[in-house]
Coordinates of C-alpha atoms in Angstrom, one line a residue:
M1 CA 12.0 58.6 -28.8
A2 CA 12.4 59.4 -25.1
I3 CA 15.8 59.0 -23.5
F4 CA 16.0 58.1 -19.8
E5 CA 19.0 58.3 -17.6
I6 CA 19.4 55.1 -15.5
S7 CA 21.6 55.0 -12.5
K8 CA 23.1 51.9 -10.9
D9 CA 20.5 52.1 -8.0
D10 CA 17.5 52.2 -10.3
I11 CA 15.2 49.2 -10.9
L12 CA 13.5 48.8 -14.2
V13 CA 9.9 47.5 -14.1
P14 CA 7.3 47.0 -16.9
V15 CA 4.9 49.8 -17.8
G16 CA 1.7 49.6 -15.9
S17 CA 3.0 47.4 -13.1
K18 CA 2.6 49.9 -10.3
G19 CA -0.7 48.3 -9.2
A20 CA 0.9 44.9 -9.0
L21 CA 3.9 46.2 -7.1
D22 CA 1.7 48.1 -4.6
S23 CA -0.3 44.9 -4.1
Y24 CA 2.9 42.9 -3.6
K25 CA 4.2 45.5 -1.1
G26 CA 1.0 45.1 1.0
E27 CA 1.3 41.3 0.9
L28 CA 5.0 41.4 1.8
E29 CA 4.3 43.7 4.8
K30 CA 1.6 41.3 6.0
S31 CA 3.8 38.3 5.6
L32 CA 6.7 39.9 7.5
S33 CA 4.4 41.0 10.3
A34 CA 3.1 37.4 10.6
L35 CA 6.7 36.1 10.7
K36 CA 7.6 38.5 13.5
Q37 CA 4.5 37.4 15.5
K38 CA 5.5 33.8 15.0
R39 CA 9.0 34.5 16.1
D40 CA 7.7 36.3 19.3
D41 CA 5.2 33.5 20.1
H42 CA 7.5 30.5 19.4
P43 CA 11.1 31.6 19.6
E44 CA 12.2 27.9 19.8
L45 CA 11.2 27.5 16.1
F46 CA 14.0 29.9 15.1
E47 CA 16.8 28.3 17.1
T48 CA 19.3 26.0 15.5
D49 CA 21.6 23.2 16.7
D50 CA 24.2 24.0 14.0
S51 CA 27.6 25.7 14.5
S52 CA 26.4 29.2 13.9
D53 CA 27.6 31.8 16.4
S54 CA 24.2 33.1 17.2
G55 CA 22.4 29.8 17.6
K56 CA 19.5 31.3 15.5
K57 CA 18.2 30.7 12.0
S58 CA 19.3 33.3 9.5
L59 CA 16.6 35.7 8.2
L60 CA 17.1 34.2 4.7
D61 CA 16.3 30.7 6.0
A62 CA 13.3 32.0 7.9
L63 CA 12.0 33.8 4.8
Y64 CA 12.4 30.6 2.7
E65 CA 10.7 28.4 5.2
E66 CA 7.7 30.7 5.5
G67 CA 7.4 31.0 1.8
V68 CA 7.9 34.8 1.9
I69 CA 10.4 34.6 -0.9
P70 CA 10.3 32.1 -3.8
T71 CA 11.4 28.6 -2.9
Y72 CA 11.7 27.2 -6.4
S73 CA 9.6 24.2 -5.5
F74 CA 11.4 23.2 -2.4
P75 CA 8.7 22.1 0.2
K76 CA 7.4 24.6 2.7
N77 CA 5.0 22.5 4.7
V78 CA 7.5 20.1 6.3
V79 CA 7.7 18.7 9.8
S80 CA 10.2 16.5 11.6
T81 CA 10.4 13.7 14.1
Y82 CA 13.0 14.5 16.8
I83 CA 14.8 11.6 18.5
S84 CA 16.9 12.6 21.5
D85 CA 19.7 10.8 23.3
I86 CA 19.6 10.2 27.1
S87 CA 20.7 13.7 27.8
G88 CA 17.9 15.3 25.8
R89 CA 20.0 16.4 22.9
V90 CA 18.5 15.8 19.5
K91 CA 20.3 12.8 17.9
Y92 CA 18.2 12.3 14.8
Q93 CA 15.9 14.6 12.9
V94 CA 13.7 12.8 10.3
E95 CA 11.9 15.3 8.0
R96 CA 8.9 14.7 5.8
G97 CA 6.2 16.8 4.1
L98 CA 3.2 17.5 6.4
D99 CA 0.8 15.7 4.0
V100 CA 2.8 12.4 4.5
A101 CA 4.0 13.1 8.1
I102 CA 0.5 13.4 9.6
G103 CA -0.1 9.8 8.5
E104 CA 3.3 8.1 8.8
Y105 CA 4.4 10.0 12.0
A106 CA 1.0 10.1 13.6
P107 CA 0.9 9.1 17.3
G108 CA 0.6 5.3 17.6
R109 CA 2.6 4.7 14.4
A110 CA 6.1 3.2 14.4
I111 CA 9.3 4.3 12.6
V112 CA 12.7 2.7 12.3
V113 CA 15.8 4.9 12.5
D114 CA 19.3 3.5 12.4
K115 CA 18.0 0.0 13.0
T116 CA 16.1 1.1 16.1
T117 CA 12.3 1.1 16.5
Y118 CA 10.4 4.0 17.9
Q119 CA 6.7 4.5 18.5
I120 CA 5.5 8.0 18.0
G121 CA 3.9 9.2 21.2
G122 CA 3.9 13.0 21.3
L123 CA 4.1 16.4 19.6
Y124 CA 7.4 18.2 20.2
Y125 CA 9.8 20.8 18.9
P126 CA 13.2 21.2 20.5
G127 CA 13.7 24.3 22.6
G128 CA 10.9 24.6 25.0
E129 CA 12.3 22.0 27.4
R130 CA 15.6 24.0 27.6
S131 CA 14.0 26.8 29.6
E132 CA 13.0 26.4 33.2
K133 CA 9.9 28.6 32.5
T134 CA 8.5 26.3 29.7
A135 CA 10.0 22.9 30.5
A136 CA 6.9 21.5 32.1
S137 CA 4.5 22.7 29.3
P138 CA 6.2 23.3 26.0
A139 CA 3.1 22.3 24.0
K140 CA 0.8 24.9 25.6
A141 CA 2.0 27.8 23.5
F142 CA 1.3 25.9 20.2
I143 CA -2.1 24.7 21.3
Q144 CA -3.1 28.2 22.3
D145 CA -2.0 29.6 18.9
A146 CA -4.8 30.2 16.4
S147 CA -2.4 29.4 13.5
Y148 CA -2.0 25.8 14.9
W149 CA -5.5 25.2 16.4
K150 CA -8.4 25.7 14.0
S151 CA -12.1 24.9 14.3
I152 CA -13.9 23.3 11.3
R153 CA -17.6 23.6 10.4
T154 CA -19.4 20.9 8.4
C155 CA -22.7 20.3 6.8
S156 CA -24.4 17.0 7.6
Q157 CA -26.6 17.1 4.5
C158 CA -24.1 17.4 1.7
G159 CA -20.7 16.9 3.4
W160 CA -19.4 20.5 2.8
F161 CA -16.9 21.8 5.4
G162 CA -14.9 24.9 6.0
L163 CA -12.8 26.7 8.6
E164 CA -14.8 28.5 11.3
E165 CA -12.6 31.5 10.9
D166 CA -14.3 32.2 7.5
N167 CA -17.6 32.6 9.5
P168 CA -19.8 30.3 7.4
D169 CA -23.5 30.7 8.5
T170 CA -25.0 28.5 6.0
C171 CA -23.7 25.7 3.7
P172 CA -22.6 27.4 0.4
F173 CA -23.3 24.1 -1.4
C174 CA -26.8 23.3 -0.3
G175 CA -28.0 26.2 1.8
N176 CA -28.3 24.2 5.1
S177 CA -28.2 26.5 8.0
A178 CA -27.7 23.8 10.7
L179 CA -23.9 23.5 10.4
T180 CA -22.0 21.5 13.1
N181 CA -18.5 21.4 14.4
M182 CA -16.0 18.6 13.6
L183 CA -13.2 17.8 15.9
P184 CA -10.8 20.8 16.0
M185 CA -7.8 20.5 13.7
L186 CA -4.3 20.8 15.2
R187 CA -1.3 21.4 13.0
P188 CA 1.7 19.3 14.3
W189 CA 4.8 21.4 15.1
G190 CA 6.9 18.2 15.4
F191 CA 6.8 14.6 16.6
A192 CA 8.7 12.6 19.1
P193 CA 8.9 9.0 20.3
R194 CA 6.7 7.7 23.1
N195 CA 8.4 8.2 26.5
A196 CA 11.3 9.9 24.6
T197 CA 12.9 6.5 24.0
S198 CA 12.9 3.4 21.7
I199 CA 10.7 0.4 22.1
E200 CA 11.4 -3.3 21.7
T201 CA 9.6 -4.8 18.6
A202 CA 8.0 -7.5 20.8
Q203 CA 6.4 -4.8 22.9
L204 CA 5.2 -2.7 20.0
N205 CA 1.4 -2.4 19.5
E206 CA 1.3 -0.1 16.5
E207 CA -2.0 1.7 15.8
Y208 CA -2.5 2.7 12.2
S209 CA -4.1 5.8 11.0
A210 CA -3.8 7.6 7.6
T211 CA -4.1 11.0 5.9
Q212 CA -7.5 11.3 4.3
Q213 CA -8.0 12.5 0.8
P214 CA -7.5 16.3 0.4
L215 CA -10.6 18.3 1.4
Y216 CA -11.4 21.1 -1.0
S217 CA -14.1 23.5 0.4
T218 CA -13.9 26.7 -1.7
L219 CA -17.1 27.6 -3.5
P220 CA -16.6 27.9 -7.3
D221 CA -17.3 31.1 -9.1
A222 CA -19.9 30.7 -11.8
D223 CA -17.8 32.8 -14.2
D224 CA -14.5 30.9 -13.9
V225 CA -15.5 27.7 -15.7
T226 CA -15.3 27.1 -19.4
A227 CA -16.6 24.2 -21.5
V228 CA -14.1 21.5 -22.5
N229 CA -14.2 21.2 -26.3
G230 CA -16.0 18.0 -27.4
C231 CA -17.3 17.2 -23.9
A232 CA -21.0 17.4 -23.2
N233 CA -20.8 17.4 -19.4
I234 CA -17.3 18.6 -18.5
R235 CA -16.3 22.1 -17.7
M236 CA -12.9 23.3 -16.6
A237 CA -11.4 26.0 -14.4
V238 CA -7.9 27.1 -13.3
R239 CA -8.5 28.5 -9.8
P240 CA -5.9 30.4 -7.8
N241 CA -5.8 30.7 -4.1
Q242 CA -7.9 27.6 -3.3
R243 CA -7.9 26.3 0.3
I244 CA -7.0 22.7 0.8
I245 CA -7.4 20.9 4.2
M246 CA -5.4 17.7 4.9
L247 CA -6.7 15.6 7.9
N248 CA -5.8 12.5 9.8
N249 CA -8.9 11.7 12.0
G250 CA -7.3 8.9 13.9
V251 CA -8.3 5.3 14.3
S252 CA -12.0 4.7 13.5
G253 CA -12.5 8.5 13.3
K254 CA -11.8 9.1 17.0
G255 CA -9.0 11.5 16.5
F256 CA -6.1 11.9 18.9
T257 CA -5.9 12.7 22.6
I258 CA -3.1 15.2 23.4
C259 CA -1.7 16.6 26.6
C260 CA -1.8 20.4 26.5
D261 CA 1.2 20.6 28.7
C262 CA 3.9 18.1 27.7
G263 CA 2.5 17.2 24.2
A264 CA 2.1 13.4 24.9
A265 CA -0.3 12.0 22.3
M266 CA -2.0 8.8 21.3
P267 CA -4.9 7.8 19.1
G268 CA -8.4 7.8 20.6
D269 CA -10.9 10.0 22.3
D270 CA -10.4 8.8 25.9
P271 CA -7.9 10.6 28.1
A272 CA -7.1 7.1 29.6
V273 CA -5.0 6.4 26.4
L274 CA -2.3 8.6 28.0
K275 CA -2.3 6.7 31.3
D276 CA 1.1 5.0 30.8
V277 CA 2.6 7.6 28.5
L278 CA 5.5 9.8 29.7
R279 CA 6.7 13.1 28.4
P280 CA 8.0 12.8 24.8
Y281 CA 11.2 14.7 25.7
R282 CA 13.8 14.9 28.4
S283 CA 14.7 18.1 30.4
K284 CA 17.1 18.9 33.2
F285 CA 14.5 21.3 34.6
I286 CA 11.7 18.8 35.0
K287 CA 12.1 15.3 36.4
T288 CA 8.5 14.6 37.6
R289 CA 6.0 12.7 35.6
C290 CA 3.3 14.7 33.7
K291 CA -0.2 14.0 35.1
H292 CA -1.8 14.8 31.8
S293 CA -4.6 16.7 33.7
D294 CA -5.4 18.9 30.7
T295 CA -6.1 17.0 27.5
I296 CA -7.8 17.7 24.2
N297 CA -9.3 15.5 21.5
V298 CA -8.4 16.7 18.0
N299 CA -7.7 15.7 14.4
L300 CA -4.2 16.2 13.1
G301 CA -4.0 18.3 10.0
Y302 CA -3.2 21.6 8.3
D303 CA -4.6 23.9 5.6
F304 CA -2.9 25.8 2.9
V305 CA -3.7 27.8 -0.2
T306 CA -2.7 26.6 -3.7
D307 CA -3.5 27.0 -7.4
M308 CA -5.4 24.1 -9.0
L309 CA -7.0 22.7 -12.1
V310 CA -10.6 21.7 -11.6
L311 CA -12.8 19.5 -13.9
E312 CA -16.5 19.9 -13.2
F313 CA -18.7 16.9 -14.2
A314 CA -22.4 17.7 -14.4
L315 CA -24.6 14.8 -13.3
D316 CA -28.3 13.9 -13.8
R317 CA -29.9 12.3 -10.8
K318 CA -32.7 11.0 -13.0
Q319 CA -30.2 8.8 -14.8
I320 CA -27.2 8.4 -12.4
D321 CA -26.9 7.3 -8.8
I322 CA -25.6 10.3 -7.0
N323 CA -25.2 8.7 -3.6
P324 CA -21.8 9.9 -2.3
T325 CA -21.2 7.3 0.5
R326 CA -18.0 5.4 0.6
N327 CA -19.1 2.2 -1.2
S328 CA -21.3 3.9 -3.8
W329 CA -20.7 4.0 -7.5
L330 CA -20.1 7.7 -7.4
N331 CA -17.4 7.5 -4.7
R332 CA -15.6 4.7 -6.6
A333 CA -15.9 6.5 -9.9
G334 CA -14.8 9.9 -8.6
Q335 CA -11.9 8.6 -6.6
S336 CA -10.7 6.3 -9.4
L337 CA -11.0 8.9 -12.2
A338 CA -9.1 11.4 -10.0
E339 CA -6.3 8.9 -9.6
G340 CA -6.3 8.1 -13.3
L341 CA -6.1 11.8 -14.3
R342 CA -3.2 12.2 -11.9
L343 CA -1.2 9.3 -13.3
A344 CA -2.0 10.3 -16.9
A345 CA -1.0 14.0 -16.2
C346 CA 2.3 12.9 -14.7
Q347 CA 3.0 10.7 -17.8
E348 CA 2.1 13.6 -20.1
L349 CA 4.3 16.0 -18.3
D350 CA 7.1 13.4 -17.8
I351 CA 7.2 14.0 -14.0
E352 CA 7.1 11.7 -10.9
F353 CA 3.5 10.9 -9.8
T354 CA 4.3 12.3 -6.4
E355 CA 4.6 15.8 -8.0
L356 CA 0.8 16.1 -8.2
V357 CA -2.0 15.5 -5.7
T358 CA -5.6 14.8 -6.7
G359 CA -9.0 14.6 -5.1
Y360 CA -12.7 14.9 -5.8
R361 CA -15.8 16.2 -4.1
V362 CA -19.5 16.0 -4.7
R363 CA -21.6 19.2 -4.8
Q364 CA -25.4 19.3 -4.7
N365 CA -27.3 22.6 -5.0
R366 CA -30.3 24.2 -6.7
K367 CA -28.3 24.3 -10.0
G368 CA -27.8 20.5 -10.0
D369 CA -25.4 17.8 -9.0
F370 CA -21.7 17.9 -9.7
V371 CA -18.5 16.0 -9.2
D372 CA -15.4 18.2 -9.1
I373 CA -12.1 16.5 -9.8
Y374 CA -9.1 18.6 -9.0
L375 CA -5.3 18.5 -9.4
Y376 CA -2.7 20.6 -7.6
D377 CA 1.1 20.6 -7.1
S378 CA 2.2 18.5 -4.1
L379 CA 4.7 21.3 -3.1
S380 CA 3.0 24.3 -1.5
S381 CA 5.3 26.6 -3.3
G382 CA 4.2 25.0 -6.6
A383 CA 6.0 24.2 -9.8
G384 CA 3.0 25.1 -12.0
Y385 CA 2.5 21.5 -13.2
A386 CA -1.3 21.4 -12.4
V387 CA -2.3 24.6 -14.1
S388 CA -0.1 24.0 -17.1
I389 CA -2.4 21.1 -18.1
E390 CA -5.1 23.5 -19.1
S391 CA -3.8 24.0 -22.6
S392 CA -3.7 20.2 -23.3
I393 CA -6.8 19.0 -21.5
R394 CA -8.2 17.0 -24.4
Q395 CA -4.9 15.1 -24.7
L396 CA -5.0 14.4 -21.0
L397 CA -8.6 13.0 -21.1
T398 CA -7.6 10.8 -24.0
K399 CA -4.5 9.5 -22.2
T400 CA -6.6 8.9 -19.1
Q401 CA -9.0 6.8 -21.1
E402 CA -6.1 4.8 -22.6
L403 CA -4.7 4.2 -19.1
L404 CA -8.0 3.0 -17.8
E405 CA -8.8 0.8 -20.8
G406 CA -5.3 -0.6 -21.1
C407 CA -5.5 -3.0 -18.1
T408 CA -7.2 -6.4 -17.8
C409 CA -7.9 -6.4 -14.1
D410 CA -11.4 -6.6 -12.7
S411 CA -11.3 -3.3 -10.8
A412 CA -7.8 -1.9 -10.1
C413 CA -4.3 -3.2 -9.7
H414 CA -0.7 -1.8 -9.5
R415 CA -0.5 -1.8 -13.3
C416 CA -3.2 0.8 -13.6
L417 CA -4.4 2.8 -10.5
K418 CA -2.9 1.4 -7.3
H419 CA 0.4 2.7 -5.8
Y420 CA 1.9 3.1 -2.4
R421 CA 0.7 6.7 -1.9
N422 CA -3.0 5.8 -2.4
Q423 CA -3.0 2.5 -0.4
Y424 CA -5.7 3.8 2.0
I425 CA -8.2 3.9 -0.9
H426 CA -7.2 0.7 -2.7
S427 CA -10.5 -0.9 -1.7
V428 CA -12.6 1.7 -3.6
L429 CA -10.5 2.0 -6.8
D430 CA -12.4 0.8 -9.8
R431 CA -11.1 1.6 -13.3
K432 CA -14.4 0.6 -15.0
A433 CA -16.4 3.0 -12.8
A434 CA -13.9 5.7 -13.7
L435 CA -14.3 4.9 -17.4
D436 CA -18.1 5.1 -17.1
L437 CA -17.9 8.6 -15.4
L438 CA -15.4 9.8 -18.0
N439 CA -17.6 8.6 -20.9
W440 CA -20.6 10.3 -19.3
G441 CA -18.7 13.5 -19.1
E442 CA -17.6 13.3 -22.7
T443 CA -20.8 12.0 -24.4
R444 CA -23.6 12.2 -21.8
A445 CA -24.1 8.4 -22.3
R446 CA -24.7 5.9 -19.5
V447 CA -23.1 2.5 -19.4
S448 CA -25.2 -0.1 -21.2
A449 CA -27.4 -2.6 -19.4
V450 CA -25.8 -5.6 -17.8
P451 CA -25.9 -8.5 -20.4
Q452 CA -28.1 -11.4 -19.4
G453 CA -25.2 -13.9 -19.2
E454 CA -23.4 -11.6 -16.8
Q455 CA -26.6 -11.2 -14.7
Q456 CA -26.8 -15.0 -14.4
H457 CA -23.2 -15.3 -13.4
L458 CA -23.4 -12.6 -10.7
L459 CA -26.6 -14.0 -9.2
K460 CA -25.3 -17.6 -9.2
S461 CA -23.1 -16.7 -6.2
L462 CA -26.2 -16.2 -4.1
E463 CA -28.1 -19.2 -5.3
Q464 CA -27.2 -21.6 -2.5
I465 CA -27.5 -19.1 0.4
L466 CA -30.9 -18.0 -1.0
Q467 CA -32.1 -21.6 -0.9
I468 CA -31.0 -21.9 2.7
S469 CA -33.1 -18.8 3.4
G470 CA -36.1 -20.4 1.7
V471 CA -35.9 -18.7 -1.6
H472 CA -35.6 -20.6 -4.9
I473 CA -33.9 -18.9 -7.7
D474 CA -33.3 -20.3 -11.2
V475 CA -30.3 -18.6 -12.9
S476 CA -30.1 -21.0 -15.8
H477 CA -33.1 -19.4 -17.6
A478 CA -34.0 -15.9 -18.7
P479 CA -35.6 -13.9 -17.3
I480 CA -34.5 -14.8 -13.8
F481 CA -37.2 -15.3 -11.1
A482 CA -36.9 -15.6 -7.3
E483 CA -39.7 -17.4 -5.5
G484 CA -40.2 -17.1 -1.8
K485 CA -42.9 -18.2 0.6
Y486 CA -45.3 -15.4 -0.2
S487 CA -44.4 -14.1 -3.7
K488 CA -42.5 -14.6 -6.9
K489 CA -40.7 -11.8 -8.6
K490 CA -38.3 -11.2 -11.5
I491 CA -34.8 -10.2 -10.7
I492 CA -32.8 -7.7 -12.8
V493 CA -29.2 -6.8 -12.2
Y494 CA -28.6 -3.2 -13.3
P495 CA -25.4 -1.2 -13.6
A496 CA -24.5 0.6 -10.3
M497 CA -24.0 3.8 -12.3
W498 CA -27.8 4.0 -13.0
S499 CA -30.3 5.5 -10.6
K500 CA -32.2 2.5 -9.2
P501 CA -35.1 1.5 -11.4
M502 CA -38.5 0.9 -9.6
S503 CA -41.2 -1.7 -10.3
T504 CA -43.6 -3.5 -8.0
D505 CA -43.1 -6.9 -9.6
T506 CA -39.3 -6.7 -10.1
I507 CA -36.4 -6.8 -7.7
F508 CA -33.5 -4.6 -8.9
V509 CA -30.0 -5.4 -7.6
S510 CA -26.9 -3.4 -8.7
D511 CA -23.9 -5.2 -10.1
A512 CA -21.7 -3.5 -7.7
N513 CA -23.5 -4.9 -4.7
L514 CA -23.2 -8.4 -6.1
K515 CA -19.5 -7.8 -6.5
Y516 CA -18.5 -5.9 -3.4
A517 CA -21.5 -6.1 -1.0
K518 CA -23.1 -9.5 -1.3
P519 CA -24.8 -9.3 2.2
Y520 CA -26.6 -6.1 1.1
A521 CA -27.6 -7.7 -2.2
L522 CA -29.0 -10.7 -0.4
K523 CA -30.9 -8.5 2.0
T524 CA -32.4 -6.5 -1.0
I525 CA -33.8 -9.8 -2.5
L526 CA -35.1 -11.2 0.8
D527 CA -36.8 -7.9 1.9
N528 CA -38.7 -7.8 -1.4
L529 CA -40.2 -11.3 -1.3

């Protein structure tokens, strides 16, 4: 047995770990270099208003905030709203995670602090206004920084997107070479009230926008997926270092107009929205009003890399409707199953549902059509919750099924899928669609045909309006026929999950259109008579 002499300055490491240590050393040097560059470009980010003698953040605090050293699941991607007093000194600092802040603190939204209402009206971080050199344009350094401003490329055919810095020439999902640019993405460095002051509630005209579902653009590696035991159409992968993009694209998708000098910001794509908006800060060096002569139209958002659990559902377009638009079956099923898996996973792990984030995406390529449902930790530093589910995936799928089947609501409610964090997608949540997708993944079986009695019940809601339009429909007998001025055809209500059947003498209407889009169902019948 070999005997080693160990001094107090020696560090013991596992055998064969030199490669990992060398890799870590390189990553550490890269992170420290990036931190130094950030300090040089934005020194105000490293100032502090506390009682420290230097007035600067400590190196340890900076390393924690940038995620250079382990943060033990304390959030890294955080941002604050800064509310100043009349002298310009910060009076309140309200901090939230960026994923929530880009929705709740977005320009146009209102917040209440200490019983006083403020409408967010600019991007701001304390420090720039304290220098005569930067007081007039503290936002410019951030907007010109590539780590805050990023261009995004997107595919109009399949919906793929990715950062332009990754140099995508063609869509990795469908091969389309005609990629286009979305609005640029700007990472907020901080928020401030409109005109740097409060607002009377009677004068408030709040403009609502929300954070969209997480956008996951990384192309999967064919070798990283494994079949889920007992599931015909589900494969699983634990993927490290996956890029996630969070976006708020403003009201009606028009983004936000931001002044490149003072940082004043409001929702909309017309510079005129800043006409009556003053600087979002006060400075003793600048008393004149900003003219907002240099503005940009952007989405608010940020990107980060995380580890995630991905479930891949293989689809069959000959049997299933693969239309990914917002009101389609696939959108409702994918979104709802993702939410169900998230809630079931949190129950299984005995953690708060806010600890996990979920999303889904549709992929279409030469190999087929797929829905990817993914889970990752809400904290960028990660607690390992998402990837820990891999070993108990069958139990998770069973628990998800029980959650979806255990409610009596027609589509979704606060007892099954709805909660405050997903309120922006409440209209598309549908536990029954989620169950159909889950059952397809497990057994490769489609939902059964719509029973005749249910077909009659669904079509009865259109009976009177069809008569007004000159169409007679008799829902009291089977089969159901609709007779117009020129023709008479049978009507069949089919499950929205199915790819649409085709027949010259039959009109096919999906049950989802009769439930959620009656005008479209009506048009389908009238156009075919």
